[in-house]
CSV table of C-alpha atoms and ligand atoms in Angstrom, one decimal:
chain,number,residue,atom,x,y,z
A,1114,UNK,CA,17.6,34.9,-8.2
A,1115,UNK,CA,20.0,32.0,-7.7
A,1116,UNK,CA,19.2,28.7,-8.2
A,1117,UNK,CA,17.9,26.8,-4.7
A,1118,UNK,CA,19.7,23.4,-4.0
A,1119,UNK,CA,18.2,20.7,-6.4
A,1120,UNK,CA,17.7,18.1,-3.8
A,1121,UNK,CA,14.1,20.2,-2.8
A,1122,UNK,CA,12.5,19.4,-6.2
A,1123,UNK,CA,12.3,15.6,-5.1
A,1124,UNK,CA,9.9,16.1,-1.9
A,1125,UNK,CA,7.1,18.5,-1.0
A,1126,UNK,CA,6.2,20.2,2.5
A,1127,UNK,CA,4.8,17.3,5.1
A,1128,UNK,CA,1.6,16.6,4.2
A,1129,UNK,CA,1.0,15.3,7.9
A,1130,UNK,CA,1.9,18.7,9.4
A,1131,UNK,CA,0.1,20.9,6.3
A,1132,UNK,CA,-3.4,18.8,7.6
A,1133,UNK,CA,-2.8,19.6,11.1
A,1134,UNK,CA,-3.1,23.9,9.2
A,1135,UNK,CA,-5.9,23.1,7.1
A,1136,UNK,CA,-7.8,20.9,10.3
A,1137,UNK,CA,-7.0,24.1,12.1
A,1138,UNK,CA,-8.7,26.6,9.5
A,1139,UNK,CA,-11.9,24.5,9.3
A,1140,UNK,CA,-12.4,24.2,13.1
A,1141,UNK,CA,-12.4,20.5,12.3
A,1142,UNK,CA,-11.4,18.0,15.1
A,1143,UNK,CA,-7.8,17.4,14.0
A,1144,UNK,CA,-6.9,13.5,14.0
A,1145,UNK,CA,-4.7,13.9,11.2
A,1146,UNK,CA,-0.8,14.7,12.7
A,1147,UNK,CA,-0.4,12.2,15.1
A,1148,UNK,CA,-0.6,14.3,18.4
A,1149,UNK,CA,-2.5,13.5,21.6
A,1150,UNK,CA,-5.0,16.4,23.4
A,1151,UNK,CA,-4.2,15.3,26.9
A,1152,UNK,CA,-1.6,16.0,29.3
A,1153,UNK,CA,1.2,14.4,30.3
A,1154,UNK,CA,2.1,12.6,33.7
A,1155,UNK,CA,1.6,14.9,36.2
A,1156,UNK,CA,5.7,14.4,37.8
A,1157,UNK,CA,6.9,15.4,34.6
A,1158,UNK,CA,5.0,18.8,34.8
A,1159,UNK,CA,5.8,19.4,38.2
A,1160,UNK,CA,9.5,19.1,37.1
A,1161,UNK,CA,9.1,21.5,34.0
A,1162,UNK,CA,7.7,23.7,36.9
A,1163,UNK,CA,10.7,23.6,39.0
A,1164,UNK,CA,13.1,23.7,36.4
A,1165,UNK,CA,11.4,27.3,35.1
A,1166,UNK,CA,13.1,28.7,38.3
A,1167,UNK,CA,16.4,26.2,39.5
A,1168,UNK,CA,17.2,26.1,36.0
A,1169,UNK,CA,18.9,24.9,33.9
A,1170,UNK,CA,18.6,27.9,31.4
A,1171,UNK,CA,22.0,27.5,29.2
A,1172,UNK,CA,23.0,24.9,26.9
A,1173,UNK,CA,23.3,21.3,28.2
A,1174,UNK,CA,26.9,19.0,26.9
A,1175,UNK,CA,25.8,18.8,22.9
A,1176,UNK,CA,24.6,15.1,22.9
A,1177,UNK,CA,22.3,15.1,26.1
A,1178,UNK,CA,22.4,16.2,29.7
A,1179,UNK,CA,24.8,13.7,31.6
A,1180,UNK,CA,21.4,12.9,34.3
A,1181,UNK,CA,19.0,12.8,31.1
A,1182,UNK,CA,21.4,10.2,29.5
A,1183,UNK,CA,21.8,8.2,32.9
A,1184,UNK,CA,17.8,8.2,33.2
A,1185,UNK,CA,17.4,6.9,29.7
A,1186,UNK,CA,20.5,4.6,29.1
A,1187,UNK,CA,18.7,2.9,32.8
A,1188,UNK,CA,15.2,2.7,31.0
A,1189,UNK,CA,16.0,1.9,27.4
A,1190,UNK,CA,18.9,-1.1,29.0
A,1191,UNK,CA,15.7,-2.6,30.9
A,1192,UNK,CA,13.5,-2.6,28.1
A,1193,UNK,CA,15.6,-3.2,25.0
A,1194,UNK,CA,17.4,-6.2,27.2
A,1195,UNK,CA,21.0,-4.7,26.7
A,1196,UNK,CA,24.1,-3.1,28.8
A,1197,UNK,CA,23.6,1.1,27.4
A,1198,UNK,CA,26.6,3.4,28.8
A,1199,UNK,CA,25.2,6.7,29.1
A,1200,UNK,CA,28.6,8.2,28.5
A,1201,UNK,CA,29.1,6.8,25.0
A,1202,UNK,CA,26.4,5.3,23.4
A,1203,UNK,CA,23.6,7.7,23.4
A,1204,UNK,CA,23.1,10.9,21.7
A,1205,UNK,CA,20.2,13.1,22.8
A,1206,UNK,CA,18.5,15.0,20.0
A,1207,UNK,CA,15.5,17.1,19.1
A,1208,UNK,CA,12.8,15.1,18.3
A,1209,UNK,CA,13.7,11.7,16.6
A,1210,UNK,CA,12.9,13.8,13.6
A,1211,UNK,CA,16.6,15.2,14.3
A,1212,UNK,CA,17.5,12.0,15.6
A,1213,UNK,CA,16.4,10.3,12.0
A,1214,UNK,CA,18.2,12.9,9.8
A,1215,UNK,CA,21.7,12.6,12.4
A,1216,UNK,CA,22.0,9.2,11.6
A,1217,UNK,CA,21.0,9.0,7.8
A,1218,UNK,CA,23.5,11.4,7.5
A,1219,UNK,CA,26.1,9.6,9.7
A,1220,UNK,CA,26.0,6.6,7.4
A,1221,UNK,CA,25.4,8.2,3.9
A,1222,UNK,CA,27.7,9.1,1.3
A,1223,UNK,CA,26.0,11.0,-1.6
A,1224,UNK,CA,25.0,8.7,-4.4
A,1225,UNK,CA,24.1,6.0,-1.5
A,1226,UNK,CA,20.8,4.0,-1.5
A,1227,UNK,CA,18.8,3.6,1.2
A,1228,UNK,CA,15.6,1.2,1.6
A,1229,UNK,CA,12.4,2.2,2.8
A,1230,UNK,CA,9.3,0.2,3.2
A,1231,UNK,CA,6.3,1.6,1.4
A,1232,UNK,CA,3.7,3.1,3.2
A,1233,UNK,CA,6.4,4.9,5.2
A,1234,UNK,CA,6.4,7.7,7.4
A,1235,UNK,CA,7.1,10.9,4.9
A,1236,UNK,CA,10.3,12.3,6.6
A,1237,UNK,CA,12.5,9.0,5.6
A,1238,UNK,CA,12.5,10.1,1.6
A,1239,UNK,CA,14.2,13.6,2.9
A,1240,UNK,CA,16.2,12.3,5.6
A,1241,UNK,CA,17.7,10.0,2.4
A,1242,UNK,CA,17.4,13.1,0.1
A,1243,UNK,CA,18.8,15.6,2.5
A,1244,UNK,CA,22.0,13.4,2.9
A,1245,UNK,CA,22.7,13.5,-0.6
A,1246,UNK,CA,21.4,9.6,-0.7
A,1247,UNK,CA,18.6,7.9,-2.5
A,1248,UNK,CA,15.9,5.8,-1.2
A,1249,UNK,CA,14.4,2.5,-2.8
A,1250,UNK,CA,11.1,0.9,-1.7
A,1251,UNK,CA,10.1,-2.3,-1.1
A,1252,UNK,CA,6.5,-2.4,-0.8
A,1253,UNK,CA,4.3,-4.0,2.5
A,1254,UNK,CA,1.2,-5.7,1.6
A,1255,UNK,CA,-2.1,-5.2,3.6
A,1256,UNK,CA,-4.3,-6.9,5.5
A,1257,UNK,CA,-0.8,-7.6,7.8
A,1258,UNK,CA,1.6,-5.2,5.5
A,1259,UNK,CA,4.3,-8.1,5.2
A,1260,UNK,CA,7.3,-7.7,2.8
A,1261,UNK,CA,8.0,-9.9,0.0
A,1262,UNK,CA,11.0,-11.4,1.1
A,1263,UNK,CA,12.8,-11.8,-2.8
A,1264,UNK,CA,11.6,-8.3,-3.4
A,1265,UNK,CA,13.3,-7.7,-0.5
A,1266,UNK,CA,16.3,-9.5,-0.9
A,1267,UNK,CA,16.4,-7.7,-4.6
A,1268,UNK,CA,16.8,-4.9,-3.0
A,1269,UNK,CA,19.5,-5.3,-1.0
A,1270,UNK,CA,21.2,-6.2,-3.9
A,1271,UNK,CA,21.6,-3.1,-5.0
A,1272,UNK,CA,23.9,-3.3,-2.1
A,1273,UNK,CA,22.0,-0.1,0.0
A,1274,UNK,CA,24.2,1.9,2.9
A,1275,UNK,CA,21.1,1.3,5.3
A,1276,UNK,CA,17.4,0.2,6.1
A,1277,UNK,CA,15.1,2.1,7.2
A,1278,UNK,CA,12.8,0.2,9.7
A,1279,UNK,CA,9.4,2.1,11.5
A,1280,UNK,CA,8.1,-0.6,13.7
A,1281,UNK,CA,5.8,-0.3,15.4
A,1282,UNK,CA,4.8,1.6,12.1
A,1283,UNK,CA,3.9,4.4,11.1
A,1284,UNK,CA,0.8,4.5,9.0
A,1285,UNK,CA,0.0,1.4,9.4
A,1286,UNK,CA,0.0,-0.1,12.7
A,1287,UNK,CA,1.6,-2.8,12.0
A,1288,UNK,CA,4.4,-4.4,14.6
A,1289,UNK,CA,7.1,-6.6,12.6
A,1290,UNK,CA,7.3,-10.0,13.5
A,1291,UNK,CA,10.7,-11.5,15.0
A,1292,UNK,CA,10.8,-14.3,12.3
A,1293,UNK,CA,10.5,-10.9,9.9
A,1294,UNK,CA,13.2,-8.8,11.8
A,1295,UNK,CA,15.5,-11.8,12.0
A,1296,UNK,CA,15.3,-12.1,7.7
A,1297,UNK,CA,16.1,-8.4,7.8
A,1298,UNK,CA,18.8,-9.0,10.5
A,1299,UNK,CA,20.1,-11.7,8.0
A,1300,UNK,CA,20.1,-9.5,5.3
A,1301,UNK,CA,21.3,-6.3,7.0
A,1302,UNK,CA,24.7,-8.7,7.5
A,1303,UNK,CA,24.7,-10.7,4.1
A,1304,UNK,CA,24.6,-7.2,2.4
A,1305,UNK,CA,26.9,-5.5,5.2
A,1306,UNK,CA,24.1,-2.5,5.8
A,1307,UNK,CA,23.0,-0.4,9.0
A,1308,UNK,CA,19.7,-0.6,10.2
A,1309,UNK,CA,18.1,2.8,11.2
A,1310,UNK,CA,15.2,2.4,13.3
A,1311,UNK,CA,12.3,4.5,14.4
A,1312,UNK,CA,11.3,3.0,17.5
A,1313,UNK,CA,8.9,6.2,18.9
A,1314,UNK,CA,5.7,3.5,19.2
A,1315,UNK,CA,7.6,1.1,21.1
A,1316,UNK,CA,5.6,1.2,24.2
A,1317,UNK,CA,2.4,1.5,22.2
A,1318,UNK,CA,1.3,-2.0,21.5
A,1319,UNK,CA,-1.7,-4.1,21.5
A,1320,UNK,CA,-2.1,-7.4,22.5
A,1321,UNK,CA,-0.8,-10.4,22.0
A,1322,UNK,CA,1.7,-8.3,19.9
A,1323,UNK,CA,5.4,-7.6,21.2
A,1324,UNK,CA,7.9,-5.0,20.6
A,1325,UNK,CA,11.5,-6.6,19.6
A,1326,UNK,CA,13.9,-3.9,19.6
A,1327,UNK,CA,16.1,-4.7,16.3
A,1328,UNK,CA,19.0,-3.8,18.2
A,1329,UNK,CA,18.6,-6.4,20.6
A,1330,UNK,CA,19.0,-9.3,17.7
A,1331,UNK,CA,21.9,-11.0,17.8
A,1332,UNK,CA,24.7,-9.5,16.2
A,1333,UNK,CA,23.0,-6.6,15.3
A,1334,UNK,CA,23.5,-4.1,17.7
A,1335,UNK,CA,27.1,-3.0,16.0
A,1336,UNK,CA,24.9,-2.3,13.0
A,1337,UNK,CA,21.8,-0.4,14.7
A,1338,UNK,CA,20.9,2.8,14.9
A,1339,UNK,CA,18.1,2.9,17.1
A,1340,UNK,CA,16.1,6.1,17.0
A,1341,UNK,CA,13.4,7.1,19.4
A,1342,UNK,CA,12.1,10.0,21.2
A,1343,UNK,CA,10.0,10.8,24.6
A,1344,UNK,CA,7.2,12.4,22.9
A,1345,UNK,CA,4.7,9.5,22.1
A,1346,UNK,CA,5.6,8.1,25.1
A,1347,UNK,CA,5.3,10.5,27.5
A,1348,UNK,CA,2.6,12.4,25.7
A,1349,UNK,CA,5.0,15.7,24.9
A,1350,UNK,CA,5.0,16.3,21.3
A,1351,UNK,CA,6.2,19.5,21.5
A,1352,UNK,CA,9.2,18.9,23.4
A,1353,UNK,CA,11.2,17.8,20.8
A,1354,UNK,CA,13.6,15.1,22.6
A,1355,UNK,CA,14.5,12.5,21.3
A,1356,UNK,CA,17.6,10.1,21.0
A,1357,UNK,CA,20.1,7.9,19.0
A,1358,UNK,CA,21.5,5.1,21.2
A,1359,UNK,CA,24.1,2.7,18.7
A,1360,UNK,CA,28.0,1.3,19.2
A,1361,UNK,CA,30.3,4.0,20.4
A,1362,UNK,CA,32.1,4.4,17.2
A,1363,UNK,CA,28.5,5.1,15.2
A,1364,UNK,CA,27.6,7.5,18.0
A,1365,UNK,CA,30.9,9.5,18.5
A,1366,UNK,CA,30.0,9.9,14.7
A,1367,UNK,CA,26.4,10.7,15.0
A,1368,UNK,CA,27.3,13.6,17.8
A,1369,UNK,CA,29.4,15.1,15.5
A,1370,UNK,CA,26.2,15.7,13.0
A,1371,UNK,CA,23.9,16.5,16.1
A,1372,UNK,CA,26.5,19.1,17.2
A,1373,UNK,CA,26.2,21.3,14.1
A,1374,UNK,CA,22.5,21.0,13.4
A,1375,UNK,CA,21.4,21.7,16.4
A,1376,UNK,CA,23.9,22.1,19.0
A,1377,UNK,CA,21.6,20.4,21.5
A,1378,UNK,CA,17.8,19.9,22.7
A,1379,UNK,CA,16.6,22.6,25.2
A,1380,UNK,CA,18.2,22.4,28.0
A,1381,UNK,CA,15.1,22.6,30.8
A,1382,UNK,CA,12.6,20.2,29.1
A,1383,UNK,CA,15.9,17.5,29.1
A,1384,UNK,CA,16.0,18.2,32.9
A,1385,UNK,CA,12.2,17.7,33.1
A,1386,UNK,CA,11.6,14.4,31.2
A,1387,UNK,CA,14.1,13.0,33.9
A,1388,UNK,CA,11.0,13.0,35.9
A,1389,UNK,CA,9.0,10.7,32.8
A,1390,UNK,CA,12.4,8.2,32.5
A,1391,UNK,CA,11.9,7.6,36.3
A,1392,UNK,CA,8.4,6.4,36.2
A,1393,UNK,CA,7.2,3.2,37.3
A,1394,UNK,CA,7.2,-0.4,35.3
A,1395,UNK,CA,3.3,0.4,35.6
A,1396,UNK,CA,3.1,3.3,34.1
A,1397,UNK,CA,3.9,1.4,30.7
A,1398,UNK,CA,1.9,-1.0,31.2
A,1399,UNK,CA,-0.9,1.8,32.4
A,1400,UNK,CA,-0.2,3.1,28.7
A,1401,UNK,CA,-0.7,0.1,26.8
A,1402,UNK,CA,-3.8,-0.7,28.5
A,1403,UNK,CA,-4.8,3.1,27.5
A,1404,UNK,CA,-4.3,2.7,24.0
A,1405,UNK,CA,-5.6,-0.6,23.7
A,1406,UNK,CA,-9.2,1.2,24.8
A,1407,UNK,CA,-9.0,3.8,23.0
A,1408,UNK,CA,-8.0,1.7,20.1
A,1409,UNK,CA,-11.0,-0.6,20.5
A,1410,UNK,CA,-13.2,2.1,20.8
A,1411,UNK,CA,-13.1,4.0,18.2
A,1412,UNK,CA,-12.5,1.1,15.4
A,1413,UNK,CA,-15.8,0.1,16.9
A,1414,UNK,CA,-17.3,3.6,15.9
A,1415,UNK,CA,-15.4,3.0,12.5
A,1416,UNK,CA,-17.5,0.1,12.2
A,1417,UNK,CA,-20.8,1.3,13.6
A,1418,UNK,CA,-19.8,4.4,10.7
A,1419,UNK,CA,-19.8,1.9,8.2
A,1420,UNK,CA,-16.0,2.6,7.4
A,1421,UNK,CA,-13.6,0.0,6.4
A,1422,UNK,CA,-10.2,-0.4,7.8
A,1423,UNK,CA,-7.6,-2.2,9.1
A,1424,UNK,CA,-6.8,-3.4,12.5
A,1425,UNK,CA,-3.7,-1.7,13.9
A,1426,UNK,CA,-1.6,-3.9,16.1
A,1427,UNK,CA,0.7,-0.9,17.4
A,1428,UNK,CA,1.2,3.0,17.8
A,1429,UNK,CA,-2.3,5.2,16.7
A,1430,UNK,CA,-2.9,5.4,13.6
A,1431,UNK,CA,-5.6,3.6,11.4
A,1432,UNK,CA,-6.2,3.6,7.7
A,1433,UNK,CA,-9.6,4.0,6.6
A,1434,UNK,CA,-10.3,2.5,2.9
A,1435,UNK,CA,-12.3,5.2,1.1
A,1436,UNK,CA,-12.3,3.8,-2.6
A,1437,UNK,CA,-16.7,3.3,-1.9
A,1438,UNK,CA,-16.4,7.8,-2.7
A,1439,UNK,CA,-14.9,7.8,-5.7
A,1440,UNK,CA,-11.7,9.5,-4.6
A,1441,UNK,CA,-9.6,10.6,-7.2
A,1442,UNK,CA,-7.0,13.1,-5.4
A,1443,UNK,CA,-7.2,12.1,-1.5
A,1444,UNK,CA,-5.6,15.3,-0.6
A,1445,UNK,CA,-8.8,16.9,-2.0
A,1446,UNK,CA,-10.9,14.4,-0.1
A,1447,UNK,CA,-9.0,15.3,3.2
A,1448,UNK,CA,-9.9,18.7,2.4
A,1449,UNK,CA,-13.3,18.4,2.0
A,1450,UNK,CA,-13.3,16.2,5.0
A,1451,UNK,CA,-12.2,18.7,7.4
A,1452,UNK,CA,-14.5,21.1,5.7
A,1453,UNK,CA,-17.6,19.2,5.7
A,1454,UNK,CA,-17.2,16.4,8.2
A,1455,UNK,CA,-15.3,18.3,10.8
A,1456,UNK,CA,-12.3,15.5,10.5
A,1457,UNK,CA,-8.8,16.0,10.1
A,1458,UNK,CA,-7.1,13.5,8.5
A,1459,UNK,CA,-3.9,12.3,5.7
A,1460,UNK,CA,-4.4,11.4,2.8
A,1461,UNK,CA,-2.3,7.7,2.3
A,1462,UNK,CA,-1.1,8.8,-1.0
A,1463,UNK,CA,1.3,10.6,1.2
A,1464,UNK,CA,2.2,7.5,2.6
A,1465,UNK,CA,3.3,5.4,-0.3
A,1466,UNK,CA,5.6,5.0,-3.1
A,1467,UNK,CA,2.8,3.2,-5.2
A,1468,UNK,CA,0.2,5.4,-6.3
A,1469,UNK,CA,-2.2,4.4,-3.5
A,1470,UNK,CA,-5.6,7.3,-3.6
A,1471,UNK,CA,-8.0,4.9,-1.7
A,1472,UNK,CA,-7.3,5.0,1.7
A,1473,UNK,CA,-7.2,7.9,4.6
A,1474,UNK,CA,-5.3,8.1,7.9
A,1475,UNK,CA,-6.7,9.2,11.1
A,1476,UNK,CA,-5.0,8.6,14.2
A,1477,UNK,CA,-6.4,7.9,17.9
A,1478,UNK,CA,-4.3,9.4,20.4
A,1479,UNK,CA,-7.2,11.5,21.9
A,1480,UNK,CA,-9.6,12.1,24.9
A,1481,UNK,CA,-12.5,9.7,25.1
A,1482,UNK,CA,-14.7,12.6,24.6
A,1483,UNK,CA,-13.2,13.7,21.7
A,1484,UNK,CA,-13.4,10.5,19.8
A,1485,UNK,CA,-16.9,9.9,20.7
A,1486,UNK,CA,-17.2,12.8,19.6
A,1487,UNK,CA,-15.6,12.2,16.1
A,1488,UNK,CA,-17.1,9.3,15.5
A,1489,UNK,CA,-20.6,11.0,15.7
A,1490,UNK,CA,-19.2,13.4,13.1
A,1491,UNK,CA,-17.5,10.2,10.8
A,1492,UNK,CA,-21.1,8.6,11.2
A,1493,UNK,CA,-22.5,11.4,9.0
A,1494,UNK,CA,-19.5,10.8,6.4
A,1495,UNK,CA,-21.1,8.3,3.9
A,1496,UNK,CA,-24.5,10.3,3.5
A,1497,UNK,CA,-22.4,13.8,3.2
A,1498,UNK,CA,-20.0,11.5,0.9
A,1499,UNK,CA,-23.1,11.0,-2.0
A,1500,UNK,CA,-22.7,14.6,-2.7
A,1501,UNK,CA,-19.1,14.3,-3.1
A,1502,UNK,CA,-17.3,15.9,-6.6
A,1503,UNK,CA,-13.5,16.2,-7.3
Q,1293,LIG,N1,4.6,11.1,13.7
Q,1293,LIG,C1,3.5,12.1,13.6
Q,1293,LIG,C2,2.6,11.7,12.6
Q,1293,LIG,O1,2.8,10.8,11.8
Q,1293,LIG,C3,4.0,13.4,13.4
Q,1293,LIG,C4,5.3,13.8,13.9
Q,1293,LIG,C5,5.7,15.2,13.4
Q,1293,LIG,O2,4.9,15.8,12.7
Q,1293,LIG,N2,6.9,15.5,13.7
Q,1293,LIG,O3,1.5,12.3,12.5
């Protein structure tokens, strides 16, 4: 056979999406892919409804549905505190997966560098890899995962096409501070790089935290690609919508991409979510509040399990330190958890450029009934854990 393209060997499968199989095949309760178990508002499935019958069924314009992109560049102005045309400065995409990979590749030339913060959200090494681009990490150090700023500044010295920025991030939880987006803002110009974001938590943080959308810093916005998506938000996963919104010239640029990988997001769901743009102020705020509970309850059954952790401040993930069990290869461990605890969950090392084995990710975006129900099954975990062998 032929030789497959090199760039493959440098990443694996998702390891987030291969727990979500191996949860699946153990019956265990899956907190591992970051995915919530209950519906979403009820106007936005009352509009999938109606748009089984009226349509529409055929493609939408490549880069978003003219009344999707009027819904979201009215939304995303309010909240991100900026003028959005919907006619040229958005691109609709499927998933911000897509909407990640459209704009690493609108920015990258092979040979490229691109920075990533480690622990990092898996798909940003293979969005870089993909595009014929390599990333570099700068690490963030717990309890608050804060950069280093002269490791980070090093690392813009290697003068990288773009940064990659999760926040609120993903594993973490952490939400950057503005004093911390305005060094990277300062930075980002010194060094003449973009800024890729991945904004998907931005309506899922805690108190006294506050989203700033990086695009919203002065100067910046020329230099921003701000990536998001409706499934978080709106609790629809599975949709796959999600969005680029950046200067004309960067999105003219990014359609182009968009329009050959995928042509466009599916055409009915984009004329449902119109229904989830148009919410309420409230039903943010309604979704913050939710969070915030089910946040503080189940770290509460973390504790009451005798698990150690640390605090998120956004989106729903948690990272559980599990170095007490003598873990060796977590992805084993995660194994054995689904198997024996009845727990999906990712294994960090997945998670981080430094070789990191000690620490697990579960995330909370489920009924109240099914986390009471997990933490019954995590309160079992450190007497099940004695009998634990790699
Ligand atoms: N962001 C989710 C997670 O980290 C997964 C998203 C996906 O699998 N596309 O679990």
């Amino acid at each position: 056979m032929p030789e497959l393209s090199r760039k493959l060997i440098n990443f694996t499968d998702s390891v987030i999406r291969r727990m979500t199989r191996i949860s699946d095949k153990y019956g265990a309760i899956n907190l591992s892919q970051g995915f919530p178990d209950f519906d979403p508002p009820r106007e936005i499935e009352e509009a999938l409804k109606t748009a089984a019958f009226k349509g529409p069924h055929q493609y939408s314009i490549t880069w978003g549905a003219q009344n999707l992109r009027e819904a979201l560049a009215e939304k995303q102005s309010k909240f991100m505190g900026l003028d959005i045309d919907p006619d040229t400065q958005i691109v609709v995409t499927c998933g911000s997966t897509e909407a990640m990979m459209a704009s690493v590749m609108t920015v990258c030339n092979p040979g490229d560098k691109v920075i990533v913060f480690s622990p990092f959200y898996e798909n940003y090494a293979a969005d870089a890899i993909l595009s014929g681009a390599e990333p570099i990490y700068v690490p963030l150090y717990p309890p608050d995962f804060s950069f280093n700023r002269v490791e980070l500044e090093s690392a813009f010295k290697q003068k990288p096409k773009a940064l990659i920025l999760c926040n609120p991030s993903n594993p973490s939880g952490k939400v950057f501070t503005l004093e911390e987006l305005k060094f990277i803002a300062g930075l980002a110009e010194k060094y003449d790089s973009f800024v890729i974001t991945d904004e998907v938590y931005e309506h899922i943080v805690m108190d006294p935290y506050k989203h700033v959308y990086f695009a919203s810093l002065p100067g910046m916005f020329n230099r921003t690609l701000s990536c998001s998506s409706l499934s978080k938000t709106y609790s629809i996963t599975g949709w796959r919508i999600g969005y680029v919104i950046g200067d004309e010239r960067i999105i003219e640029n990014v359609r182009k991409v968009h329009d050959f990988l995928t042509v466009g997001a599916a055409a009915p769901l984009q004329e449902a979510v119109v229904a989830g743009l148009k919410l309420p102020m409230e039903y943010y705020s309604w979704l913050k509040n939710l969070y915030t509970k089910k946040r503080d309850m189940f770290l509460q059954g973390l504790s009451e399990a005798g698990l150690k952790y640390v605090k998120p401040q956004g989106a729903y993930y948690v990272l559980i330190d599990v170095s007490e069990f003598n873990v060796r290869d977590d992805l084993k461990f995660c194994e054995w958890l689904a198997k024996e605890v009845g727990i999906g969950a990712v294994p960090g090392s997945s998670f981080f450029k430094e070789d990191v084995n000690y620490l697990i990710r579960l995330h909370f975006a489920k009924k109240d009934e099914t986390l009471l129900k997990s933490i019954e099954k995590l309160k079992t975990l450190r007497e099940k854990a004695q009998f634990y062998r790699e």
